[in-house]
């Protein structure tokens, strides 16, 4: 049983496919299969079972995969910390997050961090949801994940950084554009550009709507907040989005207004890691730099007077 055998096995369990892992590793499917067969010979048990589409771990496979993933993650962290000790103030910080997060939450912090540590590389891996960020964090040697804070996740520690109030994005000529705030009754039966229902932010917004008795409809859904703003500006519906730092306001067309919705509980966002006490020093410094940057008040706050 080798470390490579365990790494490949964990990758197969995560992907549910021998061929997908073979493509990622630039090797043959037979080579991937040999890693799994060595583990099965060593344990004397079947670790994978074939399904109509791919493979899945058996009960024994689940036990080995969970143990191997934890062990590999710990070893990777140790090797990273040894590298940091050897290289001094050089190394790499690896972050996974959504496609628009760097612009909204990290732009200032990235510049500040690079000025302080010019020899440190920052690597960003884009994922489509907080759930995908959690999976990537558990399955690889990533340090940090910027996520929407939600319920507990096994093997993950979450740390809130900033709470974001919700706003309603409407065209400047909309009947709600001149309001100082939006009441929950204003949202009832309104047509919304909706966030993905399987996203943490979308799920939390739906739960808040249900608690307030808001019954809204939707003809359009999007994968990120910036697209929701654009579609609202194009008149395809209203958009309920969190007031993220540096919220872009389009400068063309009839303009956009962002009206606060105080009835909705704020959306909490922040960091997720495997273990804070095992986080490499450079990664911890970057996380703190981003948190400090988010704690400073924005240059302008979204409200009904925001216009192009």
Short mmCIF file of N, CA and C in Angstrom, two decimals, residues 159-223:
data_model
loop_
_atom_site.label_atom_id
_atom_site.label_comp_id
_atom_site.label_asym_id
_atom_site.label_seq_id
_atom_site.Cartn_x
_atom_site.Cartn_y
_atom_site.Cartn_z
N UNK A 159 -15.51 30.14 9.60
CA UNK A 159 -15.29 31.34 10.40
C UNK A 159 -15.91 32.55 9.69
N UNK A 160 -17.02 33.10 10.21
CA UNK A 160 -17.65 34.27 9.59
C UNK A 160 -16.70 35.47 9.58
N UNK A 161 -16.77 36.25 8.52
CA UNK A 161 -15.95 37.46 8.40
C UNK A 161 -16.81 38.71 8.32
N UNK A 162 -17.88 38.68 7.52
CA UNK A 162 -18.71 39.87 7.34
C UNK A 162 -20.15 39.45 7.09
N UNK A 163 -21.09 40.24 7.63
CA UNK A 163 -22.52 40.04 7.38
C UNK A 163 -22.97 41.04 6.32
N UNK A 164 -23.69 40.53 5.33
CA UNK A 164 -24.11 41.35 4.19
C UNK A 164 -25.62 41.57 4.21
N UNK A 165 -26.07 42.81 4.29
CA UNK A 165 -27.52 43.06 4.19
C UNK A 165 -28.00 42.80 2.76
N UNK A 166 -29.28 42.51 2.62
CA UNK A 166 -29.87 42.27 1.30
C UNK A 166 -30.43 43.56 0.74
N UNK A 167 -30.36 43.70 -0.59
CA UNK A 167 -30.95 44.84 -1.27
C UNK A 167 -31.76 44.35 -2.46
N UNK A 168 -32.70 45.15 -2.88
CA UNK A 168 -33.48 44.86 -4.08
C UNK A 168 -32.95 45.71 -5.22
N UNK A 169 -32.50 45.07 -6.29
CA UNK A 169 -32.01 45.78 -7.47
C UNK A 169 -33.17 46.00 -8.43
N UNK A 170 -33.45 47.26 -8.74
CA UNK A 170 -34.55 47.62 -9.63
C UNK A 170 -34.08 48.68 -10.61
N UNK A 171 -34.74 48.75 -11.74
CA UNK A 171 -34.45 49.81 -12.70
C UNK A 171 -34.86 51.16 -12.11
N UNK A 172 -34.20 52.22 -12.58
CA UNK A 172 -34.47 53.55 -12.05
C UNK A 172 -35.90 54.00 -12.30
N UNK A 173 -36.55 53.44 -13.33
CA UNK A 173 -37.93 53.84 -13.64
C UNK A 173 -38.96 52.93 -12.98
N UNK A 174 -38.52 52.03 -12.10
CA UNK A 174 -39.44 51.11 -11.43
C UNK A 174 -40.18 51.84 -10.31
N UNK A 175 -41.39 51.39 -9.98
CA UNK A 175 -42.20 52.02 -8.95
C UNK A 175 -41.56 51.94 -7.57
N UNK A 176 -40.65 50.96 -7.37
CA UNK A 176 -40.01 50.79 -6.07
C UNK A 176 -38.67 51.53 -5.96
N UNK A 177 -38.22 52.14 -7.05
CA UNK A 177 -36.87 52.71 -7.08
C UNK A 177 -36.69 53.88 -6.11
N UNK A 178 -37.73 54.61 -5.85
CA UNK A 178 -37.62 55.80 -5.00
C UNK A 178 -37.82 55.49 -3.52
N UNK A 179 -38.08 54.23 -3.18
CA UNK A 179 -38.33 53.87 -1.79
C UNK A 179 -37.04 53.94 -0.96
N UNK A 180 -37.17 54.28 0.33
CA UNK A 180 -36.00 54.29 1.21
C UNK A 180 -35.65 52.88 1.66
N UNK A 181 -36.65 52.00 1.66
CA UNK A 181 -36.42 50.59 1.99
C UNK A 181 -37.57 49.77 1.42
N UNK A 182 -37.38 48.48 1.39
CA UNK A 182 -38.39 47.56 0.88
C UNK A 182 -38.96 46.75 2.03
N UNK A 183 -40.30 46.70 2.16
CA UNK A 183 -40.95 45.86 3.15
C UNK A 183 -41.18 44.48 2.57
N UNK A 184 -41.37 43.50 3.47
CA UNK A 184 -41.61 42.14 2.99
C UNK A 184 -42.87 42.07 2.12
N UNK A 185 -43.87 42.90 2.42
CA UNK A 185 -45.10 42.89 1.61
C UNK A 185 -44.84 43.34 0.18
N UNK A 186 -43.81 44.18 -0.01
CA UNK A 186 -43.49 44.64 -1.37
C UNK A 186 -42.95 43.52 -2.24
N UNK A 187 -42.41 42.48 -1.60
CA UNK A 187 -41.80 41.38 -2.35
C UNK A 187 -42.80 40.28 -2.68
N UNK A 188 -43.98 40.32 -2.09
CA UNK A 188 -44.96 39.25 -2.30
C UNK A 188 -45.45 39.28 -3.75
N UNK A 189 -45.33 38.11 -4.38
CA UNK A 189 -45.78 37.90 -5.78
C UNK A 189 -44.98 38.72 -6.79
N UNK A 190 -43.81 39.19 -6.43
CA UNK A 190 -42.97 39.92 -7.37
C UNK A 190 -42.18 38.93 -8.22
N UNK A 191 -41.85 39.30 -9.45
CA UNK A 191 -41.06 38.44 -10.33
C UNK A 191 -39.58 38.71 -10.07
N UNK A 192 -38.86 37.67 -9.67
CA UNK A 192 -37.47 37.84 -9.28
C UNK A 192 -36.52 37.08 -10.20
N UNK A 193 -35.33 37.65 -10.39
CA UNK A 193 -34.20 36.90 -10.93
C UNK A 193 -33.62 36.13 -9.76
N UNK A 194 -33.76 34.81 -9.77
CA UNK A 194 -33.46 34.03 -8.58
C UNK A 194 -32.04 33.49 -8.57
N UNK A 195 -31.49 33.37 -7.37
CA UNK A 195 -30.22 32.70 -7.17
C UNK A 195 -30.45 31.20 -7.26
N UNK A 196 -29.42 30.42 -7.58
CA UNK A 196 -29.59 28.97 -7.70
C UNK A 196 -30.16 28.38 -6.41
N UNK A 197 -31.22 27.55 -6.49
CA UNK A 197 -31.83 27.00 -5.28
C UNK A 197 -30.90 26.07 -4.51
N UNK A 198 -29.87 25.51 -5.18
CA UNK A 198 -28.95 24.60 -4.50
C UNK A 198 -27.75 25.32 -3.90
N UNK A 199 -27.69 26.66 -4.05
CA UNK A 199 -26.60 27.43 -3.45
C UNK A 199 -26.95 27.77 -2.01
N UNK A 200 -25.94 28.01 -1.18
CA UNK A 200 -26.19 28.35 0.22
C UNK A 200 -26.95 29.66 0.33
N UNK A 201 -26.55 30.66 -0.46
CA UNK A 201 -27.24 31.95 -0.40
C UNK A 201 -28.68 31.83 -0.89
N UNK A 202 -28.89 31.05 -1.98
CA UNK A 202 -30.24 30.86 -2.48
C UNK A 202 -31.12 30.12 -1.49
N UNK A 203 -30.56 29.11 -0.84
CA UNK A 203 -31.31 28.36 0.16
C UNK A 203 -31.70 29.23 1.34
N UNK A 204 -30.76 30.06 1.81
CA UNK A 204 -31.05 30.92 2.95
C UNK A 204 -32.08 31.99 2.58
N UNK A 205 -32.02 32.51 1.35
CA UNK A 205 -33.00 33.50 0.93
C UNK A 205 -34.39 32.87 0.83
N UNK A 206 -34.47 31.66 0.27
CA UNK A 206 -35.77 30.97 0.18
C UNK A 206 -36.35 30.72 1.57
N UNK A 207 -35.49 30.33 2.52
CA UNK A 207 -35.96 30.08 3.89
C UNK A 207 -36.49 31.36 4.53
N UNK A 208 -35.80 32.48 4.29
CA UNK A 208 -36.26 33.76 4.84
C UNK A 208 -37.59 34.17 4.22
N UNK A 209 -37.72 33.96 2.91
CA UNK A 209 -38.99 34.26 2.24
C UNK A 209 -40.13 33.43 2.84
N UNK A 210 -39.87 32.14 3.05
CA UNK A 210 -40.90 31.27 3.59
C UNK A 210 -41.32 31.70 4.99
N UNK A 211 -40.34 32.09 5.81
CA UNK A 211 -40.65 32.52 7.18
C UNK A 211 -41.47 33.80 7.19
N UNK A 212 -41.21 34.68 6.23
CA UNK A 212 -41.93 35.95 6.16
C UNK A 212 -43.23 35.84 5.36
N UNK A 213 -43.49 34.65 4.80
CA UNK A 213 -44.70 34.45 4.01
C UNK A 213 -44.65 35.11 2.65
N UNK A 214 -43.45 35.32 2.11
CA UNK A 214 -43.29 35.95 0.80
C UNK A 214 -43.43 34.90 -0.29
N UNK A 215 -44.32 35.13 -1.23
CA UNK A 215 -44.53 34.21 -2.34
C UNK A 215 -44.15 34.93 -3.64
N UNK A 216 -42.95 34.71 -4.07
CA UNK A 216 -42.46 35.37 -5.28
C UNK A 216 -42.34 34.35 -6.40
N UNK A 217 -42.40 34.85 -7.63
CA UNK A 217 -42.21 33.99 -8.79
C UNK A 217 -40.90 34.31 -9.48
N UNK A 218 -40.54 33.49 -10.44
CA UNK A 218 -39.29 33.71 -11.16
C UNK A 218 -39.36 33.11 -12.55
N UNK A 219 -38.86 33.88 -13.52
CA UNK A 219 -38.73 33.38 -14.89
C UNK A 219 -37.28 33.13 -15.25
N UNK A 220 -36.36 33.62 -14.40
CA UNK A 220 -34.93 33.59 -14.73
C UNK A 220 -34.13 33.25 -13.48
N UNK A 221 -33.09 32.44 -13.65
CA UNK A 221 -32.17 32.16 -12.55
C UNK A 221 -30.75 32.38 -13.03
N UNK A 222 -29.85 32.66 -12.10
CA UNK A 222 -28.46 32.98 -12.45
C UNK A 222 -27.53 32.22 -11.51
N UNK A 223 -26.24 32.23 -11.86
CA UNK A 223 -25.24 31.53 -11.05
C UNK A 223 -24.46 32.46 -10.15
#
